[in-house]
Short mmCIF file of C-alpha atoms in Angstrom, two decimals:
data_model
loop_
_atom_site.label_atom_id
_atom_site.label_comp_id
_atom_site.label_asym_id
_atom_site.label_seq_id
_atom_site.Cartn_x
_atom_site.Cartn_y
_atom_site.Cartn_z
CA UNK A 1 -50.09 -114.26 52.46
CA UNK A 2 -52.11 -117.47 52.67
CA UNK A 3 -52.50 -118.54 56.34
CA UNK A 4 -56.19 -119.25 56.92
CA UNK A 5 -58.64 -119.89 59.73
CA UNK A 6 -62.40 -119.47 60.08
CA UNK A 7 -62.10 -117.03 63.01
CA UNK A 8 -63.46 -113.50 62.49
CA UNK A 9 -61.76 -111.83 65.43
CA UNK A 10 -59.89 -108.69 64.38
CA UNK A 11 -56.62 -107.51 65.92
CA UNK A 12 -55.83 -103.84 66.48
CA UNK A 13 -55.38 -102.23 63.08
CA UNK A 14 -52.90 -99.58 62.07
CA UNK A 15 -53.55 -96.35 60.20
CA UNK A 16 -55.13 -96.62 56.77
CA UNK A 17 -52.33 -95.84 54.32
CA UNK A 18 -52.48 -94.05 50.98
CA UNK A 19 -50.68 -95.52 47.99
CA UNK A 20 -48.89 -93.71 45.17
CA UNK A 21 -50.77 -92.76 42.02
CA UNK A 22 -50.22 -95.23 39.16
CA UNK A 23 -49.31 -94.00 35.66
CA UNK A 24 -52.36 -95.76 34.24
CA UNK A 25 -55.80 -96.83 35.50
CA UNK A 26 -58.07 -99.58 34.19
CA UNK A 27 -61.41 -98.39 35.60
CA UNK A 28 -63.89 -101.32 35.63
CA UNK A 29 -67.32 -100.66 34.08
CA UNK A 30 -69.12 -103.85 35.17
CA UNK A 31 -72.67 -102.86 34.26
CA UNK A 32 -72.38 -99.29 33.06
CA UNK A 33 -72.60 -97.11 29.96
CA UNK A 34 -69.54 -94.97 29.27
CA UNK A 35 -70.02 -91.21 29.00
CA UNK A 36 -66.48 -90.37 27.83
CA UNK A 37 -64.64 -90.82 24.54
CA UNK A 38 -61.06 -91.70 23.72
CA UNK A 39 -58.82 -88.66 23.92
CA UNK A 40 -60.89 -86.75 26.48
CA UNK A 41 -59.04 -84.96 29.28
CA UNK A 42 -60.61 -85.53 32.71
CA UNK A 43 -60.44 -83.94 36.13
CA UNK A 44 -60.38 -86.08 39.25
CA UNK A 45 -64.02 -86.80 40.09
CA UNK A 46 -65.42 -86.41 36.57
CA UNK A 47 -68.08 -88.99 35.73
CA UNK A 48 -66.88 -91.66 33.28
CA UNK A 49 -69.81 -94.13 33.25
CA UNK A 50 -73.49 -94.23 34.17
CA UNK A 51 -75.26 -97.18 35.74
CA UNK A 52 -77.53 -99.13 33.42
CA UNK A 53 -79.81 -100.15 36.30
CA UNK A 54 -81.50 -97.72 38.71
CA UNK A 55 -79.66 -97.28 42.00
CA UNK A 56 -76.48 -99.02 40.88
CA UNK A 57 -74.19 -96.01 41.32
CA UNK A 58 -72.27 -94.10 38.65
CA UNK A 59 -68.47 -94.32 38.23
CA UNK A 60 -66.05 -91.38 38.38
CA UNK A 61 -62.39 -90.91 37.60
CA UNK A 62 -60.22 -91.17 40.74
CA UNK A 63 -57.42 -89.11 39.21
CA UNK A 64 -56.98 -86.50 36.48
CA UNK A 65 -55.88 -87.90 33.17
CA UNK A 66 -56.54 -88.66 29.51
CA UNK A 67 -58.76 -91.47 28.21
CA UNK A 68 -56.54 -93.56 25.94
CA UNK A 69 -58.81 -96.57 25.36
CA UNK A 70 -62.30 -97.86 26.08
CA UNK A 71 -62.49 -101.63 26.42
CA UNK A 72 -65.62 -103.76 26.95
CA UNK A 73 -64.73 -104.23 30.63
CA UNK A 74 -62.83 -101.04 31.52
CA UNK A 75 -61.85 -97.49 30.68
CA UNK A 76 -58.09 -97.02 30.34
CA UNK A 77 -56.89 -93.69 31.71
CA UNK A 78 -53.38 -92.30 31.49
CA UNK A 79 -53.02 -90.27 34.66
CA UNK A 80 -51.64 -86.74 34.65
CA UNK A 81 -51.16 -83.92 37.10
CA UNK A 82 -54.27 -81.79 37.26
CA UNK A 83 -57.16 -80.52 39.30
CA UNK A 84 -60.25 -82.07 40.78
CA UNK A 85 -63.81 -81.34 39.72
CA UNK A 86 -65.76 -78.83 41.79
CA UNK A 87 -67.36 -80.55 44.82
CA UNK A 88 -71.14 -80.67 45.12
CA UNK A 89 -73.09 -78.79 47.77
CA UNK A 90 -74.57 -81.26 50.25
CA UNK A 91 -75.85 -79.05 53.04
CA UNK A 92 -79.14 -78.04 51.43
CA UNK A 93 -80.16 -81.47 50.11
CA UNK A 94 -83.72 -82.43 51.02
CA UNK A 95 -84.36 -85.95 52.26
CA UNK A 96 -86.22 -86.76 49.03
CA UNK A 97 -83.15 -85.77 46.99
CA UNK A 98 -80.62 -87.94 48.83
CA UNK A 99 -81.24 -91.21 47.01
CA UNK A 100 -80.65 -89.78 43.54
CA UNK A 101 -77.73 -87.67 44.73
CA UNK A 102 -75.89 -90.59 46.34
CA UNK A 103 -76.48 -92.84 43.33
CA UNK A 104 -74.97 -90.17 41.09
CA UNK A 105 -71.95 -90.02 43.41
CA UNK A 106 -71.22 -93.74 43.13
CA UNK A 107 -73.30 -95.33 45.89
CA UNK A 108 -75.46 -98.40 45.25
CA UNK A 109 -78.70 -97.12 46.76
CA UNK A 110 -80.87 -100.19 46.31
CA UNK A 111 -80.69 -101.02 50.07
CA UNK A 112 -81.70 -97.46 50.98
CA UNK A 113 -85.45 -97.91 51.28
CA UNK A 114 -87.94 -97.09 54.00
CA UNK A 115 -87.94 -99.85 56.65
CA UNK A 116 -88.66 -100.30 60.35
CA UNK A 117 -85.29 -101.94 61.15
CA UNK A 118 -81.81 -100.80 60.14
CA UNK A 119 -79.06 -103.37 60.70
CA UNK A 120 -75.47 -102.10 60.86
CA UNK A 121 -73.06 -104.94 60.11
CA UNK A 122 -69.65 -104.55 61.74
CA UNK A 123 -68.74 -108.24 61.53
CA UNK A 124 -65.86 -108.96 59.12
CA UNK A 125 -67.17 -110.67 56.01
CA UNK A 126 -64.17 -112.98 55.85
CA UNK A 127 -61.26 -113.94 58.09
CA UNK A 128 -58.37 -111.49 57.85
CA UNK A 129 -60.35 -108.60 56.31
CA UNK A 130 -60.02 -105.76 58.83
CA UNK A 131 -61.38 -102.84 56.82
CA UNK A 132 -64.50 -102.32 58.93
CA UNK A 133 -62.64 -102.11 62.23
CA UNK A 134 -60.04 -99.78 60.72
CA UNK A 135 -62.75 -97.40 59.52
CA UNK A 136 -64.49 -97.42 62.90
CA UNK A 137 -61.20 -96.67 64.64
CA UNK A 138 -59.99 -93.92 62.30
CA UNK A 139 -63.09 -92.47 60.62
CA UNK A 140 -65.86 -92.96 63.15
CA UNK A 141 -67.18 -89.40 62.60
CA UNK A 142 -67.65 -90.08 58.88
CA UNK A 143 -69.31 -93.42 59.64
CA UNK A 144 -71.68 -91.61 62.03
CA UNK A 145 -72.41 -88.97 59.36
CA UNK A 146 -73.19 -91.79 56.93
CA UNK A 147 -75.52 -93.33 59.49
CA UNK A 148 -77.37 -90.05 60.05
CA UNK A 149 -77.75 -89.64 56.28
CA UNK A 150 -79.01 -93.20 55.81
CA UNK A 151 -81.55 -92.68 58.60
CA UNK A 152 -83.00 -89.71 56.68
CA UNK A 153 -83.88 -92.10 53.84
CA UNK A 154 -84.69 -95.32 55.70
CA UNK A 155 -86.49 -93.71 58.69
CA UNK A 156 -86.01 -96.78 60.90
CA UNK A 157 -87.88 -97.31 64.16
CA UNK A 158 -85.02 -99.34 65.59
CA UNK A 159 -81.32 -99.76 64.81
CA UNK A 160 -79.42 -102.96 65.57
CA UNK A 161 -75.64 -103.26 65.33
CA UNK A 162 -74.25 -106.71 64.63
CA UNK A 163 -70.82 -107.18 66.22
CA UNK A 164 -68.49 -110.16 66.30
CA UNK A 165 -68.34 -111.39 69.89
CA UNK A 166 -64.85 -110.62 71.16
CA UNK A 167 -64.11 -107.68 68.83
CA UNK A 168 -63.74 -104.31 70.59
CA UNK A 169 -66.40 -102.05 69.02
CA UNK A 170 -68.39 -99.22 70.62
CA UNK A 171 -72.06 -99.00 69.71
CA UNK A 172 -73.65 -95.95 68.12
CA UNK A 173 -76.15 -93.87 70.05
CA UNK A 174 -79.71 -95.17 69.95
CA UNK A 175 -78.89 -98.65 68.71
CA UNK A 176 -78.88 -102.04 70.36
CA UNK A 177 -76.10 -104.58 69.85
CA UNK A 178 -76.41 -108.22 68.84
CA UNK A 179 -73.25 -110.27 69.27
CA UNK A 180 -72.51 -112.81 66.56
CA UNK A 181 -70.34 -115.91 66.99
CA UNK A 182 -67.02 -114.90 65.38
CA UNK A 183 -66.82 -117.73 62.88
CA UNK A 184 -67.06 -117.63 59.10
CA UNK A 185 -69.57 -117.30 57.35
CA UNK A 186 -71.51 -115.57 60.15
CA UNK A 187 -70.49 -112.09 58.89
CA UNK A 188 -72.11 -112.46 55.48
CA UNK A 189 -75.27 -110.42 54.99
CA UNK A 190 -77.75 -113.34 54.71
CA UNK A 191 -76.37 -114.84 57.95
CA UNK A 192 -76.55 -111.52 59.81
CA UNK A 193 -80.11 -110.94 58.61
CA UNK A 194 -81.17 -114.39 59.75
CA UNK A 195 -79.52 -113.94 63.16
CA UNK A 196 -81.32 -110.63 63.82
CA UNK A 197 -84.67 -110.96 62.05
CA UNK A 198 -85.07 -114.73 61.82
CA UNK A 199 -85.75 -114.36 58.09
CA UNK A 200 -83.81 -116.26 55.43
CA UNK A 201 -83.13 -114.26 52.28
CA UNK A 202 -81.35 -114.89 49.02
CA UNK A 203 -77.96 -113.33 48.38
CA UNK A 204 -78.41 -109.66 47.49
CA UNK A 205 -81.97 -109.46 48.81
CA UNK A 206 -83.30 -107.75 51.92
CA UNK A 207 -85.90 -109.09 54.36
CA UNK A 208 -89.34 -107.63 54.88
CA UNK A 209 -89.21 -104.26 56.61
CA UNK A 210 -85.47 -104.32 57.37
CA UNK A 211 -82.32 -103.22 55.59
CA UNK A 212 -78.65 -103.97 56.21
CA UNK A 213 -75.74 -101.61 55.68
CA UNK A 214 -72.09 -102.34 56.38
CA UNK A 215 -69.60 -100.02 58.07
CA UNK A 216 -68.02 -99.55 54.65
CA UNK A 217 -71.36 -98.44 53.18
CA UNK A 218 -71.82 -95.86 55.95
CA UNK A 219 -68.26 -94.57 55.60
CA UNK A 220 -68.68 -94.04 51.86
CA UNK A 221 -71.98 -92.18 52.34
CA UNK A 222 -70.49 -90.09 55.14
CA UNK A 223 -67.47 -89.11 53.09
CA UNK A 224 -69.62 -87.97 50.18
CA UNK A 225 -71.75 -85.85 52.49
CA UNK A 226 -68.64 -84.40 54.15
CA UNK A 227 -66.64 -83.59 51.02
CA UNK A 228 -69.22 -83.30 48.24
CA UNK A 229 -67.01 -85.54 46.13
CA UNK A 230 -67.89 -88.93 44.59
CA UNK A 231 -66.58 -92.30 45.68
CA UNK A 232 -63.41 -92.97 43.69
CA UNK A 233 -61.43 -95.33 45.90
CA UNK A 234 -61.81 -98.38 48.10
CA UNK A 235 -60.17 -99.47 51.37
CA UNK A 236 -58.46 -102.86 51.08
CA UNK A 237 -56.72 -105.24 53.44
CA UNK A 238 -53.46 -106.36 51.85
CA UNK A 239 -51.48 -108.63 54.14
CA UNK A 240 -51.74 -106.99 57.58
CA UNK A 241 -52.10 -103.46 56.18
CA UNK A 242 -55.17 -101.46 55.19
CA UNK A 243 -54.65 -99.35 52.06
CA UNK A 244 -56.70 -96.64 50.32
CA UNK A 245 -56.68 -97.71 46.67
CA UNK A 246 -57.96 -95.68 43.68
CA UNK A 247 -60.57 -97.55 41.64
CA UNK A 248 -58.90 -98.95 38.55
CA UNK A 249 -55.40 -99.31 40.01
CA UNK A 250 -53.77 -102.26 38.21
CA UNK A 251 -53.19 -105.34 40.36
CA UNK A 252 -49.49 -105.33 39.49
CA UNK A 253 -49.02 -101.75 40.71
CA UNK A 254 -50.90 -102.44 43.95
CA UNK A 255 -48.80 -105.51 44.68
CA UNK A 256 -45.64 -103.49 44.14
CA UNK A 257 -46.91 -100.80 46.49
CA UNK A 258 -47.65 -103.45 49.11
CA UNK A 259 -44.19 -104.98 48.71
CA UNK A 260 -45.27 -108.32 47.24
CA UNK A 261 -43.86 -110.05 44.18
CA UNK A 262 -45.85 -113.14 43.14
CA UNK A 263 -43.95 -116.03 41.62
CA UNK A 264 -44.90 -118.01 38.52
CA UNK A 265 -47.94 -120.14 39.26
CA UNK A 266 -49.15 -118.05 42.21
CA UNK A 267 -52.72 -116.74 42.13
CA UNK A 268 -53.74 -113.19 42.98
CA UNK A 269 -57.20 -113.19 44.56
CA UNK A 270 -59.36 -110.05 44.64
CA UNK A 271 -61.47 -110.28 47.80
CA UNK A 272 -61.37 -112.86 50.59
CA UNK A 273 -59.91 -116.32 50.22
CA UNK A 274 -63.36 -117.94 50.44
CA UNK A 275 -65.38 -115.68 48.13
CA UNK A 276 -62.75 -113.83 46.15
CA UNK A 277 -62.13 -114.07 42.42
CA UNK A 278 -58.74 -114.72 40.86
CA UNK A 279 -57.46 -111.74 38.87
CA UNK A 280 -57.67 -112.37 35.13
CA UNK A 281 -54.29 -110.70 34.59
CA UNK A 282 -51.88 -108.38 36.37
CA UNK A 283 -53.22 -105.28 34.57
CA UNK A 284 -56.79 -105.79 35.77
CA UNK A 285 -58.11 -102.75 37.62
CA UNK A 286 -59.34 -102.87 41.22
CA UNK A 287 -63.14 -102.53 41.37
CA UNK A 288 -64.94 -100.25 43.76
CA UNK A 289 -66.28 -102.90 46.14
CA UNK A 290 -63.06 -104.88 46.54
CA UNK A 291 -61.95 -105.05 50.20
CA UNK A 292 -58.93 -107.35 50.10
CA UNK A 293 -56.16 -108.78 47.97
CA UNK A 294 -54.37 -112.09 48.57
CA UNK A 295 -51.50 -113.87 46.90
CA UNK A 296 -51.97 -117.64 47.04
CA UNK A 297 -48.76 -119.56 46.53
CA UNK A 298 -48.71 -122.23 43.85
CA UNK A 299 -48.16 -124.98 46.40
CA UNK A 300 -50.27 -123.53 49.24
CA UNK A 301 -53.31 -125.73 48.57
CA UNK A 302 -54.04 -128.82 46.48
CA UNK A 303 -55.02 -127.73 42.95
CA UNK A 304 -58.70 -127.35 42.03
CA UNK A 305 -59.61 -129.32 38.91
CA UNK A 306 -62.66 -130.57 37.00
CA UNK A 307 -62.66 -133.97 38.62
CA UNK A 308 -65.70 -136.21 39.06
CA UNK A 309 -67.76 -135.75 42.21
CA UNK A 310 -66.93 -138.53 44.69
CA UNK A 311 -70.36 -138.37 46.31
CA UNK A 312 -68.89 -138.00 49.80
CA UNK A 313 -71.47 -135.31 50.73
CA UNK A 314 -68.95 -133.27 52.75
CA UNK A 315 -70.17 -130.14 50.91
CA UNK A 316 -73.77 -130.90 51.86
CA UNK A 317 -72.87 -131.56 55.47
CA UNK A 318 -71.12 -128.18 55.90
CA UNK A 319 -73.40 -125.99 53.73
CA UNK A 320 -74.94 -123.20 55.90
CA UNK A 321 -77.74 -122.74 53.34
CA UNK A 322 -78.73 -126.41 53.67
CA UNK A 323 -78.63 -127.09 49.93
CA UNK A 324 -76.77 -129.67 47.84
CA UNK A 325 -73.70 -128.11 46.18
CA UNK A 326 -72.70 -131.51 44.82
CA UNK A 327 -75.89 -131.88 42.76
CA UNK A 328 -75.95 -128.21 41.73
CA UNK A 329 -72.38 -128.37 40.50
CA UNK A 330 -73.09 -131.54 38.53
CA UNK A 331 -76.04 -129.83 36.83
CA UNK A 332 -73.95 -126.73 36.05
CA UNK A 333 -71.09 -128.85 34.73
CA UNK A 334 -73.38 -130.28 32.06
CA UNK A 335 -75.19 -126.96 31.41
CA UNK A 336 -78.44 -128.21 32.97
CA UNK A 337 -79.11 -124.82 34.50
CA UNK A 338 -82.84 -125.22 35.06
CA UNK A 339 -82.12 -128.46 36.91
CA UNK A 340 -79.74 -126.47 39.12
CA UNK A 341 -82.71 -124.28 40.00
CA UNK A 342 -84.62 -127.37 41.06
CA UNK A 343 -81.80 -127.96 43.56
CA UNK A 344 -82.34 -124.41 44.93
CA UNK A 345 -79.22 -122.81 43.50
CA UNK A 346 -80.68 -119.38 44.28
CA UNK A 347 -80.58 -120.17 48.00
CA UNK A 348 -76.76 -120.39 47.80
CA UNK A 349 -75.09 -117.52 49.67
CA UNK A 350 -71.77 -118.11 47.83
CA UNK A 351 -69.72 -118.53 51.00
CA UNK A 352 -67.38 -121.03 49.33
CA UNK A 353 -67.40 -123.49 52.22
CA UNK A 354 -68.49 -126.31 49.90
CA UNK A 355 -65.33 -125.97 47.85
CA UNK A 356 -63.17 -125.76 50.97
CA UNK A 357 -64.40 -129.16 52.16
CA UNK A 358 -64.64 -130.86 48.74
CA UNK A 359 -62.39 -133.92 48.88
CA UNK A 360 -62.27 -134.12 45.08
CA UNK A 361 -61.14 -130.45 44.91
CA UNK A 362 -63.87 -129.54 42.44
CA UNK A 363 -64.50 -125.83 41.70
CA UNK A 364 -67.93 -125.90 43.33
CA UNK A 365 -68.34 -122.16 43.93
CA UNK A 366 -67.21 -121.42 40.39
CA UNK A 367 -69.77 -123.89 38.99
CA UNK A 368 -72.51 -122.28 41.08
CA UNK A 369 -71.62 -118.73 40.01
CA UNK A 370 -71.40 -119.87 36.40
CA UNK A 371 -74.89 -121.37 36.54
CA UNK A 372 -76.32 -118.32 38.30
CA UNK A 373 -74.87 -116.06 35.63
CA UNK A 374 -76.24 -118.19 32.80
CA UNK A 375 -79.67 -118.20 34.43
CA UNK A 376 -79.51 -114.42 34.85
CA UNK A 377 -78.59 -113.99 31.19
CA UNK A 378 -81.49 -116.22 30.21
CA UNK A 379 -83.73 -113.82 32.11
CA UNK A 380 -82.30 -110.71 30.43
CA UNK A 381 -79.96 -109.38 33.13
CA UNK A 382 -77.09 -107.05 32.22
CA UNK A 383 -74.71 -108.91 29.92
CA UNK A 384 -71.64 -107.19 31.32
CA UNK A 385 -72.38 -107.81 34.98
CA UNK A 386 -69.48 -109.34 36.89
CA UNK A 387 -69.43 -111.44 39.99
CA UNK A 388 -67.64 -110.28 43.11
CA UNK A 389 -67.47 -110.34 46.84
CA UNK A 390 -70.39 -109.39 49.01
#
């Protein structure tokens, strides 16, 4: 599962497959307040945690079951046979009610603000992740419904679809198409925004008078509006297959469903190979924004270790953000976080290219994320917030 290239071209994808229900879920609560207690019986779709920050999106149980433990990072649910919660009525929602409704159903609504330009990103975020194309091929109607709903909130004057040049994708009505060179990291949000608006933004921020939504965002919104049920699963590329995975499914169970058995010393990566995060353990639950899972063989790449920087500047030469990962990582290594800011750590888009080219095999992206997190904590951000893929 570890062949790698920087190309973002997507082959024809098969049908999105459902997986079996696991006997237990570990539902991540990255920055949320639980609203359930141990011992409670839940229906599928019942809310289990509320967002601590406005617009973050609440979390719901994907399956019926009984809460058997509440840990700092997850809610442990023993699944049972049972019913689903009553779906919400969506047909009579006023435009002014949509934002709060979608947030309560699990959507991060921070990008849903009034803006002149709406950018639809169909470019794969990382090589080998084919979720977007699979959704466009199989659930285009739901994606279109999500787009119509988003337009009611954003009220854009123009819509631009970003597409990887060479991928077969039909445009939506009333939108223009901008073709993007199909090479990583061109599919990441800051790169798409720069290509279309000319503006450079920090990771997680939007430009002036424009917003960006991915195909996955639109699909999730469309499905809520179609079914009246909250978001409780994610679509993931595992190998060459695309799977519908309940939030909280343990990594071990998902690997078994996909037919993979990692060996001792292998790493299981949640997300793409460039930006993903290694699973802490095999019982860790899948989070709601995860779009891929990889198994990296023990001998697939030279090991990453805390070696000294060689000063070769390969990371600087390849950095698309034009910053100095070598100096930032040195500052982070010695806990000089404010010095890392002086080297413009907040301009880093966390593409991971610096680490890929590092001849010393230093964990550059991990140092950068570590420093960003420490700086965020210094400024009072949510203590339980986790990193993750874009």
